[in-house]
Coordinates of C-alpha atoms in Angstrom, one line a residue:
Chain A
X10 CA -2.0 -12.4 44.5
X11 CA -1.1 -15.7 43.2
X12 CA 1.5 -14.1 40.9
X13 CA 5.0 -15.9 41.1
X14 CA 8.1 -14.0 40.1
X15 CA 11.4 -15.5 39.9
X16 CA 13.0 -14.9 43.1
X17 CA 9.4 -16.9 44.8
X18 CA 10.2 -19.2 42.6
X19 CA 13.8 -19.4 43.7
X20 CA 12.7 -19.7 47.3
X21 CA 9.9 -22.5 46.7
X22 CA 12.2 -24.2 44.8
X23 CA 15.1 -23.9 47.5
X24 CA 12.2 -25.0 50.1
X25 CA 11.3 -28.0 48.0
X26 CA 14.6 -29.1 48.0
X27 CA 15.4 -28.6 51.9
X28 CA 12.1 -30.2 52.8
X29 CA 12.3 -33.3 50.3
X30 CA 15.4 -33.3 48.9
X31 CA 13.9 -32.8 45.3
X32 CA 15.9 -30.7 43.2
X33 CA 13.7 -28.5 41.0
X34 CA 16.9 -26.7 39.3
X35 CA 16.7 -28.6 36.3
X36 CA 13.3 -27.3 35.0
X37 CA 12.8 -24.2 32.9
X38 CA 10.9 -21.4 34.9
X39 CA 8.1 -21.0 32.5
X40 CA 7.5 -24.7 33.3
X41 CA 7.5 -24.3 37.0
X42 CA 6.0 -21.3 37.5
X43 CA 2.8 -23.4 35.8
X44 CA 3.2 -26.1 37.4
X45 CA 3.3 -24.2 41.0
X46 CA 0.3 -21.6 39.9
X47 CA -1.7 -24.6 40.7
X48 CA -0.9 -24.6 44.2
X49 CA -1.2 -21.1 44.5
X50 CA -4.3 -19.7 42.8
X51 CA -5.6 -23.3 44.1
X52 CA -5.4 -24.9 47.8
X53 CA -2.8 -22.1 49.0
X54 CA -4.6 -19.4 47.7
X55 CA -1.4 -17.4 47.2
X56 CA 2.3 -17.4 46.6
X57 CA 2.9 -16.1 50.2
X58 CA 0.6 -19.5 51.2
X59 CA 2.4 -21.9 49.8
X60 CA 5.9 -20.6 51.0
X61 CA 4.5 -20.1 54.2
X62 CA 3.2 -24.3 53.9
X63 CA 6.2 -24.9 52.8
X64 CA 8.4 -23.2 55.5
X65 CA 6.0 -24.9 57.9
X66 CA 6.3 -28.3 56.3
X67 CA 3.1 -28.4 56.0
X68 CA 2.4 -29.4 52.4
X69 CA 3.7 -32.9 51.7
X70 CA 6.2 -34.1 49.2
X71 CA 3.2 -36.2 47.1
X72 CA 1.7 -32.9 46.6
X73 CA 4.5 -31.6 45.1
X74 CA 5.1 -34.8 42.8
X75 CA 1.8 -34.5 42.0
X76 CA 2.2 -31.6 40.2
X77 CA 4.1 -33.2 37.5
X78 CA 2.0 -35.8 36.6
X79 CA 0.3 -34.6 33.1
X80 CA -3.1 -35.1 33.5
X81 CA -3.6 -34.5 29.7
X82 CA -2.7 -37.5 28.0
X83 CA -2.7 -37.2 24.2
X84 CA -1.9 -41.1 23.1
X85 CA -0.9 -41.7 19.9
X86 CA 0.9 -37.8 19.5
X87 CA 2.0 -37.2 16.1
X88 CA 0.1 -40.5 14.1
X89 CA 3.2 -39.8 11.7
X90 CA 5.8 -40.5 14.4
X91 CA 4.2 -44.0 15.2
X92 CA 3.7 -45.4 11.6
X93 CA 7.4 -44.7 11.1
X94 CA 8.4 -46.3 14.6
X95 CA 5.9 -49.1 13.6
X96 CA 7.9 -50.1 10.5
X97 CA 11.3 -49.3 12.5
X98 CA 10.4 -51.6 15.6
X99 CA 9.5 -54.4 12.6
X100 CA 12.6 -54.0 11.3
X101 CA 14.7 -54.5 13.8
X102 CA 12.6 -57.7 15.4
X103 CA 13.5 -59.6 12.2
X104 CA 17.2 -59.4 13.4
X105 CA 16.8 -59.2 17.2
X106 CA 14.8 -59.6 20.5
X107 CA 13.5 -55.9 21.2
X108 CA 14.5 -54.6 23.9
X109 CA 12.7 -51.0 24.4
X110 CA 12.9 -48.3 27.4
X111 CA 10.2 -45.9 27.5
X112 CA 11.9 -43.1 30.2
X113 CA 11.6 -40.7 32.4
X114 CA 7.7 -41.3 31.5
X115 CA 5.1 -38.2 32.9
X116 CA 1.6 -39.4 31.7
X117 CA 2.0 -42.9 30.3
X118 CA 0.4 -41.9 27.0
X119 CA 3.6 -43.3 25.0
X120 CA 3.9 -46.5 27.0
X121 CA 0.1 -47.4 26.2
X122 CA 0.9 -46.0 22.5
X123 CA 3.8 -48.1 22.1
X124 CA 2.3 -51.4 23.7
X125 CA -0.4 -50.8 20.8
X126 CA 1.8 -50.2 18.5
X127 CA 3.9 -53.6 19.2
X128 CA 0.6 -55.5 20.3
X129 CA -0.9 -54.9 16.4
X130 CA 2.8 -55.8 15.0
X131 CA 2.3 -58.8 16.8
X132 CA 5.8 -58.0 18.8
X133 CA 4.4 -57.9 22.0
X134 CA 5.6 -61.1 23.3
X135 CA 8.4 -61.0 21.4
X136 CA 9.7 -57.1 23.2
X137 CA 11.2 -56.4 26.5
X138 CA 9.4 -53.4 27.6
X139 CA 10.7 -50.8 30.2
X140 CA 9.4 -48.2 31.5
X141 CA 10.6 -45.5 34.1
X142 CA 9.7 -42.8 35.8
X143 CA 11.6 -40.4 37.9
X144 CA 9.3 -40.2 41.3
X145 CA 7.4 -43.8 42.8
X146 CA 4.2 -41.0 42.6
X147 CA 4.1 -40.4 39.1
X148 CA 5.1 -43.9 38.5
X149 CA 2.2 -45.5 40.4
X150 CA -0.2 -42.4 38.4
X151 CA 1.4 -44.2 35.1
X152 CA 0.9 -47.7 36.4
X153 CA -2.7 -47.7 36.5
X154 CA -3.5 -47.7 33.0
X155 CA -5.9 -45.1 33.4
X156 CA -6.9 -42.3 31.3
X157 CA -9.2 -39.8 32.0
X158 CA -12.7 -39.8 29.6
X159 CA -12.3 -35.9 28.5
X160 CA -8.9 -36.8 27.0
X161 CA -9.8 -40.1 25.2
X162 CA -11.5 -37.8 22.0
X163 CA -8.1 -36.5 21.5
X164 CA -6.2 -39.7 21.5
X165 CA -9.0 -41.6 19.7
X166 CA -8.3 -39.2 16.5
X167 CA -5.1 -40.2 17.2
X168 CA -5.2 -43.9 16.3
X169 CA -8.1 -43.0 13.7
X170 CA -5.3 -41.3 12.2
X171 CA -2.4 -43.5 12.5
X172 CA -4.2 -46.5 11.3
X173 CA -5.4 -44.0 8.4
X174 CA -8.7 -45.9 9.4
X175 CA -11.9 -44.2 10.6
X176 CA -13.6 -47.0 11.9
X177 CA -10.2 -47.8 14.4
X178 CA -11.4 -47.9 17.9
X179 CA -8.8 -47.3 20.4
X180 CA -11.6 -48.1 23.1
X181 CA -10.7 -51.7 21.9
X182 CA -8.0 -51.5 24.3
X183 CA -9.9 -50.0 27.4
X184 CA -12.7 -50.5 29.9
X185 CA -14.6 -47.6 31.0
X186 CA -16.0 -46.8 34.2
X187 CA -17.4 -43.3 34.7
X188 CA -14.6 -41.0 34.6
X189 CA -12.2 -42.9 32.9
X190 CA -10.7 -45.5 30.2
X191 CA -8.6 -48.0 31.9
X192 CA -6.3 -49.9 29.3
X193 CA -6.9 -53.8 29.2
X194 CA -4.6 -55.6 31.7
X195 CA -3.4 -57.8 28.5
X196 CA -1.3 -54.8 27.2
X197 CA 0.6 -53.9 30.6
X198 CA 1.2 -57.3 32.2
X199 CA 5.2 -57.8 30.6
X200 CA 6.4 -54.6 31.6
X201 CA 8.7 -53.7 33.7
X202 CA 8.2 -51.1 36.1
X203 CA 11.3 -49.1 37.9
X204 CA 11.6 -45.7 39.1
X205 CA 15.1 -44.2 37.9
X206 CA 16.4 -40.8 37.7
X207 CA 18.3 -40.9 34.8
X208 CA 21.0 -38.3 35.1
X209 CA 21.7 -39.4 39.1
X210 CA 23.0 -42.6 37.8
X211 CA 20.3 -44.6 38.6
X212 CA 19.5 -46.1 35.1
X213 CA 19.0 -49.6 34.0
X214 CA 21.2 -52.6 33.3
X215 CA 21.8 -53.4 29.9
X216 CA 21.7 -51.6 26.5
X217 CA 18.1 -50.7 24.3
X218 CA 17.3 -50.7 20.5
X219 CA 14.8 -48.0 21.4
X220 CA 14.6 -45.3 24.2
X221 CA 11.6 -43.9 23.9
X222 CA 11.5 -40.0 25.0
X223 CA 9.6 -37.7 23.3
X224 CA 8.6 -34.0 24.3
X225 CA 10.5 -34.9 27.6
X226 CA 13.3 -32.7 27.6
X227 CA 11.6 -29.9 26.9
X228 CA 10.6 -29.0 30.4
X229 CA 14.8 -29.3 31.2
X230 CA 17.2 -26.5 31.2
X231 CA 19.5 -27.1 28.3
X232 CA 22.6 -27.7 30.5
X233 CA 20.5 -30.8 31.7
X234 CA 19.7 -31.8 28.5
X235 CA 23.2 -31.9 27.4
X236 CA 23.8 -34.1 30.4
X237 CA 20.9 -36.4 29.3
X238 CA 22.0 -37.4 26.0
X239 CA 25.4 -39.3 27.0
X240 CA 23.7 -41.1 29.4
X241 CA 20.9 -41.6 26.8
X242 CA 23.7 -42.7 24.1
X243 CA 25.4 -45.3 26.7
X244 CA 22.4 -47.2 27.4
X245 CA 21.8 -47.4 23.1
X246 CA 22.8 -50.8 21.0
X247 CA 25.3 -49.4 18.2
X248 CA 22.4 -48.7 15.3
X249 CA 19.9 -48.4 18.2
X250 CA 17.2 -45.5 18.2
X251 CA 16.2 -42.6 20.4
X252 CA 13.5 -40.6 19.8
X253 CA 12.6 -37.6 20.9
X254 CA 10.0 -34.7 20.1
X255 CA 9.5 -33.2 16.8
X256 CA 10.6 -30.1 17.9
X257 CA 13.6 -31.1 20.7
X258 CA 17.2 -31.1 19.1
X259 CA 20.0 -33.0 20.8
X260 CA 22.5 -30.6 18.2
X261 CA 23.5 -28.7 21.0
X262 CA 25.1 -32.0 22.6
X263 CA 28.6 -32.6 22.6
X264 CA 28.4 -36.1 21.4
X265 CA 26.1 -35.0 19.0
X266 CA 28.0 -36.5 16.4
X267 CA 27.9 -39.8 17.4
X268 CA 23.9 -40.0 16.2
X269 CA 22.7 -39.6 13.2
X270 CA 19.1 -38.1 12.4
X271 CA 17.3 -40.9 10.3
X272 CA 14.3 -38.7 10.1
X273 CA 13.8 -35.0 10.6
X274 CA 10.6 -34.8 10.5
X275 CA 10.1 -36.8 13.4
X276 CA 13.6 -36.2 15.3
X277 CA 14.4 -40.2 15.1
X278 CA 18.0 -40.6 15.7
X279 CA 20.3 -43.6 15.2
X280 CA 23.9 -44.3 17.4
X281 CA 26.2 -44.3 14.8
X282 CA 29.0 -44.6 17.3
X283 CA 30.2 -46.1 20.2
Chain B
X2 CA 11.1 3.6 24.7
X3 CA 13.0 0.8 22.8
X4 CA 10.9 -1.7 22.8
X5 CA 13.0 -5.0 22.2
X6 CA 10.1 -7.2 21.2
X7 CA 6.7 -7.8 19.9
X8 CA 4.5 -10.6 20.5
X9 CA 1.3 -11.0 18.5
X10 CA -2.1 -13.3 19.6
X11 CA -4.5 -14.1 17.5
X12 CA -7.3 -17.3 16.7
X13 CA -7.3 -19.3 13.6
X14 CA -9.2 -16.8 11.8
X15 CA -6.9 -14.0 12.0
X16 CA -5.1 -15.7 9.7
X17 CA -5.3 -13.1 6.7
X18 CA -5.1 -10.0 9.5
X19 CA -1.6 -11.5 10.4
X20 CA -0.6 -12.3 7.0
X21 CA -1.1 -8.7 5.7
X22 CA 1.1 -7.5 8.8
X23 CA 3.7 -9.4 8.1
X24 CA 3.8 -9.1 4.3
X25 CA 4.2 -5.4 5.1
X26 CA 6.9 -5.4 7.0
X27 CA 10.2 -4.2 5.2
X28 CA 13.5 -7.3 4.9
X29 CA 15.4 -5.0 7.5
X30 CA 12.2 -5.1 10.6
X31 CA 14.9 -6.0 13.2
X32 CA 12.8 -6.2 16.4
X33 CA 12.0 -10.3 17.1
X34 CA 8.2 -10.7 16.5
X35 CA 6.9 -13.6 18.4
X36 CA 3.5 -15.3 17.4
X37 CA 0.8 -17.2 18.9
X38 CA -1.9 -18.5 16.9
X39 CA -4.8 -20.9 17.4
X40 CA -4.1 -23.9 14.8
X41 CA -5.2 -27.3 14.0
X42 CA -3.4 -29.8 16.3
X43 CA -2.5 -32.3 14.0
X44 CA -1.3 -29.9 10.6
X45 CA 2.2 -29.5 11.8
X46 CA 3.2 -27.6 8.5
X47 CA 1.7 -25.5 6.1
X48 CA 1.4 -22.4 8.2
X49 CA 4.8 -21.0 8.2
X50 CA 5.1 -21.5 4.6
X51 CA 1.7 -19.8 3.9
X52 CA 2.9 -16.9 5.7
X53 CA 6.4 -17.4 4.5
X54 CA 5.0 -16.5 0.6
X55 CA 4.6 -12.7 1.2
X56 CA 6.9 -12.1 4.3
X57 CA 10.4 -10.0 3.7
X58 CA 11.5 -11.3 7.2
X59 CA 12.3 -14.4 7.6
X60 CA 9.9 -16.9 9.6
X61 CA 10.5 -19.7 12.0
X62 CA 8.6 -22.4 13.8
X63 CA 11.5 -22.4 16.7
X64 CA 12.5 -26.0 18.2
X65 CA 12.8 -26.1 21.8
X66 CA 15.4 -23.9 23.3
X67 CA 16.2 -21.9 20.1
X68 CA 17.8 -18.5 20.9
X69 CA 15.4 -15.5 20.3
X70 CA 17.0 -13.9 17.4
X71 CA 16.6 -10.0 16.2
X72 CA 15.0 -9.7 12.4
X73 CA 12.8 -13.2 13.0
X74 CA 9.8 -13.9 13.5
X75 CA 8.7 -16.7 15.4
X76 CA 5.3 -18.6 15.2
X77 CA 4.6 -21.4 17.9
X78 CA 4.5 -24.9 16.3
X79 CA 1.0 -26.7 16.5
X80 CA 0.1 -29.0 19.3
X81 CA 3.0 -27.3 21.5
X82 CA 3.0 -24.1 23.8
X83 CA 5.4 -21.7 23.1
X84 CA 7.3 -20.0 26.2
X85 CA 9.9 -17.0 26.3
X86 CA 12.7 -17.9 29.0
X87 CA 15.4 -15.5 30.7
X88 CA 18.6 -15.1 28.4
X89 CA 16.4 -14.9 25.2
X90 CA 15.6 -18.5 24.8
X91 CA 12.3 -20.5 23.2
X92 CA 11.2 -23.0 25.6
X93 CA 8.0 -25.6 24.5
X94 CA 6.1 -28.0 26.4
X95 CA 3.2 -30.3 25.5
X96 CA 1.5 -29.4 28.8
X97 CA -2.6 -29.0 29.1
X98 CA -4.3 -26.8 26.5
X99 CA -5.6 -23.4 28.2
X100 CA -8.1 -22.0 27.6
X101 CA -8.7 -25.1 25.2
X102 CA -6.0 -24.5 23.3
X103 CA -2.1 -25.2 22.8
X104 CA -0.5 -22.9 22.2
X105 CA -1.9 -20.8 24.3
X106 CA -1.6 -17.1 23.6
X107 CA -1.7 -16.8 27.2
X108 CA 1.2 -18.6 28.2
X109 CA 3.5 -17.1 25.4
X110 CA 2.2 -13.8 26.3
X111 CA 2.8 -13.8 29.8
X112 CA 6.1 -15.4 29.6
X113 CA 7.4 -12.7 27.2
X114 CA 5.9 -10.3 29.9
X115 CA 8.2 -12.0 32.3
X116 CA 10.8 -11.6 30.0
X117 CA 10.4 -8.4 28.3
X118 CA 9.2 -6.4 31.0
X119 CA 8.4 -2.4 29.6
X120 CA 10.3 -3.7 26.7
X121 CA 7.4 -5.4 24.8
X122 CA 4.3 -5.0 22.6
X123 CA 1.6 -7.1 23.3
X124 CA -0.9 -7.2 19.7
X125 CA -4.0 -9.2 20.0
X126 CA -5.6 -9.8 17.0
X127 CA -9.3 -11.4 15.8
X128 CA -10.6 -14.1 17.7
X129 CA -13.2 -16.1 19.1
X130 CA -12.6 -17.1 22.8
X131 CA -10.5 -15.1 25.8
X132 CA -7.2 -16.9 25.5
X133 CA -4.6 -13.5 25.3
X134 CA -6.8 -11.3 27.2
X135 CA -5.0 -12.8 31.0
X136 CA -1.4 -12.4 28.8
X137 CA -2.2 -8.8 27.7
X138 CA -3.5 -8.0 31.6
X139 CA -0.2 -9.1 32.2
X140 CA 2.2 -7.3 29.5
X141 CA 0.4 -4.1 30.9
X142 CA 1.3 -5.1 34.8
X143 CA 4.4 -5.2 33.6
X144 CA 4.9 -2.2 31.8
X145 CA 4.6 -3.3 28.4
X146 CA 2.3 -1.6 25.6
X147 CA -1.0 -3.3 24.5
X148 CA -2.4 -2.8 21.6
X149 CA -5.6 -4.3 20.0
X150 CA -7.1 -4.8 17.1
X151 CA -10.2 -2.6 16.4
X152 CA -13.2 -4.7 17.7
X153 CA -15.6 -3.1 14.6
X154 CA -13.0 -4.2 12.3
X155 CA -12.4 -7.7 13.9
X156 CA -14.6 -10.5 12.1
X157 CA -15.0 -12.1 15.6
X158 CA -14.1 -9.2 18.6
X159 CA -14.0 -11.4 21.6
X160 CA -10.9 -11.7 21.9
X161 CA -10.1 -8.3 21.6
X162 CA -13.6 -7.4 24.0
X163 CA -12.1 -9.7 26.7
X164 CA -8.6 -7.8 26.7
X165 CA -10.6 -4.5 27.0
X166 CA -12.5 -5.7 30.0
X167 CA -9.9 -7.0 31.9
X168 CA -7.3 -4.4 31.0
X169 CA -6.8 -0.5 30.1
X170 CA -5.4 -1.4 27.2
X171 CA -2.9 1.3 25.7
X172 CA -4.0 1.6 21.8
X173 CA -7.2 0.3 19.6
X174 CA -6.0 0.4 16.2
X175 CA -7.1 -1.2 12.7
X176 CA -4.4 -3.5 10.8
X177 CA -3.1 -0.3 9.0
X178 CA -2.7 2.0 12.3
X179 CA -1.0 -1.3 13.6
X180 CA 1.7 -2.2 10.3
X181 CA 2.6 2.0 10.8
X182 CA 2.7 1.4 14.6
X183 CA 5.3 -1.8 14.2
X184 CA 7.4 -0.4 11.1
X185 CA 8.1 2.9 12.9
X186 CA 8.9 1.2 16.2
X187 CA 11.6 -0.6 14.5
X188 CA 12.9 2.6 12.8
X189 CA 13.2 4.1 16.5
X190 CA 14.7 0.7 17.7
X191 CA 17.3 1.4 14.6
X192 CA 18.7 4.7 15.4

């Protein structure tokens, strides 16, 4: 049986976190539980395998970073979202040097969306792009620019859709060897790379007029997410933007108040105040 | 048995099978229904408010987290999968399609399982792959009842088939055995 229940999942997780020092407590279970099914209907066979790996310490932490790393990358996610961040970002270069922090990143599919978005703007010279991700594993995954073939269709509706074009090519911006795209070393080569778990502290210096992190929360307990957004809202300029997924809500914050929603559809939210 | 949730699969094409259940549903249907249908990726709206026309009971497209409310009915947004979490909450995620698909009738099935336990009814409607015939397999592990819809009145019975094969599933019924089935239910639920 590779059937997890909640108290396996309590014990893996408890494992995970004597073994590597990972704490798994701020996911959702749902999220977990999928995320472990593919160790156990996969190399452990069963639940009872991978506890018994784990007790043994023989499964290594990689494997279980690796777990997180979405393999599905769907660039370009809501075509909508990135014309109105496309006239946003153009905005705000008239008036300032962007400075833009794409975090806690699991795929690199907004990264590469948002260096496209800036490279056509003609901003990408002219923007400060960082970009974070929680683990040096899934941060090296997103650092390679590379995106499997089977999820390029997806993306390339995408961009068709966004530039409201169907001749756009996104494959303009890749080189393909047999299993995957591999974006154009042009697009990557003035970011910044840093791992950084946002909510120990470890953050960047300085303030951004974007942080870029969409559909992240979702996989965090809502306690979590309601430590996030302070953090998130410190590392703002005053009128600077955070944007998360359509369907994430930062309501339930306590500093709530101190953003306000400059599009619903789209869950773009402005610091009003400091 | 109380059952203190329903949660309903079906493809794009059960569209107008859904519809007519949930147009016949009276304003006071108390027991949270929870939804997963196959939908175009990219039409985030639309759906809700085409079933929104005829329905007495209020329906939502729930944001992440959302508590699962009694007298609503839920339908998982487009491009997202659609979770049930202990303590009654929505969770999403943009994780990989299964079975080809986010949502995933799977994943919001089992998860209610996990949730629900013998307190749910699993529906799977008309459809044209297997995705809900795992999440049924599981609402029945669980002690949940599984109904399906009628494969001779489906206008594609694969999904259905697959539930049948993998699962003694408790009830076959056509959409009019199945709006009695869910309006009586909620009258037991009610007293």
């Amino acid at each position: 049986m590779s059937e997890i229940g909640i108290s396996d999942l309590r014990t893996i997780t408890s494992l995970v976190k004597e073994n590597f020092k990972m704490d798994l407590g701020i996911y959702v279970n749902s999220y977990l539980i999928r995320r472990f099914r593919t160790l156990t209907e996969g190399k452990y066979g069963t639940t009872a395998g991978l506890i018994a790996a784990l007790k043994q310490k023989s499964i290594s932490g990689k494997e279980i970073t690796n777990l997180f790393k979405l393999s599905c990358t769907d660039i370009f996610r809501d075509p909508s979202f990135w014309r109105i961040l496309k006239k946003l970002l153009e905005e705000t270069a008239e008036r300032t040097r962007l400075r833009i922090w794409v975090a806690d990143d699991y795929s690199g599919q907004e990264l590469i969306a948002l260096l496209i978005s800036l490279k056509e703007s003609g901003l990408l010279s002219k923007a400060e792009v960082l970009a974070t991700a929680r683990d040096e594993n899934i941060l090296d995954h997103i650092k390679t620019g590379k995106i499997p073939l089977k999820s390029m269709e997806q993306s390339c509706s995408n961009y068709r859709k966004w530039k409201e074009s169907e001749s756009a090519d996104l494959y303009q911006y890749f080189k393909c060897d047999e299993s995957h795209a591999v974006i154009v070393p042009e697009l990557f080569s003035e970011v910044k790379f840093s791992v950084a778990d946002i909510s120990g502290g470890d953050i960047p210096s300085g303030t951004f007029d974007l942080i870029l992190f969409r559909n992240v929360m979702l996989n965090y307990h809502l306690t979590y997410q309601c430590d996030l957004i302070p953090v998130l809202h410190r590392k703002l300029r005053f009128s600077g933007l955070l944007a998360t997924g359509a369907k994430e809500n930062i309501s339930r914050s306590e500093i709530a108040s101190k953003f306000s929603l400059i599009n619903s559809e789209e869950k773009i939210y402005k610091k009003i105040k400091e | 048995m109380e059952f203190k949730a329903v949660v309903i699969g079906g493809s794009a094409g059960s569209f107008q099978v859904l519809n007519k259940i949930l147009s016949a549903l009276p304003p006071q249907f108390s027991t949270p229904v929870i939804i997963c249908c196959h939908r175009l990726k990219h039409i985030r709206s639309g759906f809700v408010e085409a079933l929104a026309i005829k329905s007495k009971v209020e329906i939502i497209e729930p944001e992440d987290k959302d508590p699962i409310k009694r007298g609503k009915i839920y339908l998982a947004p487009a491009n997202y999968h659609l979770s049930a979490e202990l303590g009654l909450t929505f969770s999403l995620s943009v994780e990989e399609p299964v079975n080809n698909s986010r949502p995933a009738i799977d994943i919001t099935l089992e998860t209610c399982a996990n949730v629900y336990k013998e307190k749910l009814v699993g529906i799977l409607l008309t459809g044209a792959n297997k995705d809900g015939a795992k999440g049924m397999k599981k609402i029945k592990e669980r002690g949940g009842l599984t109904i399906v819809q009628d494969p001779l009145e489906c206008t594609i019975d694969t999904m259905p088939k697959a539930a049948m094969a993998i699962t003694q599933i408790d009830h076959i019924m056509k959409v009019e055995q199945i709006i009695h089935f869910l309006i009586n239910l909620d009258k037991k639920a009610g007293l």
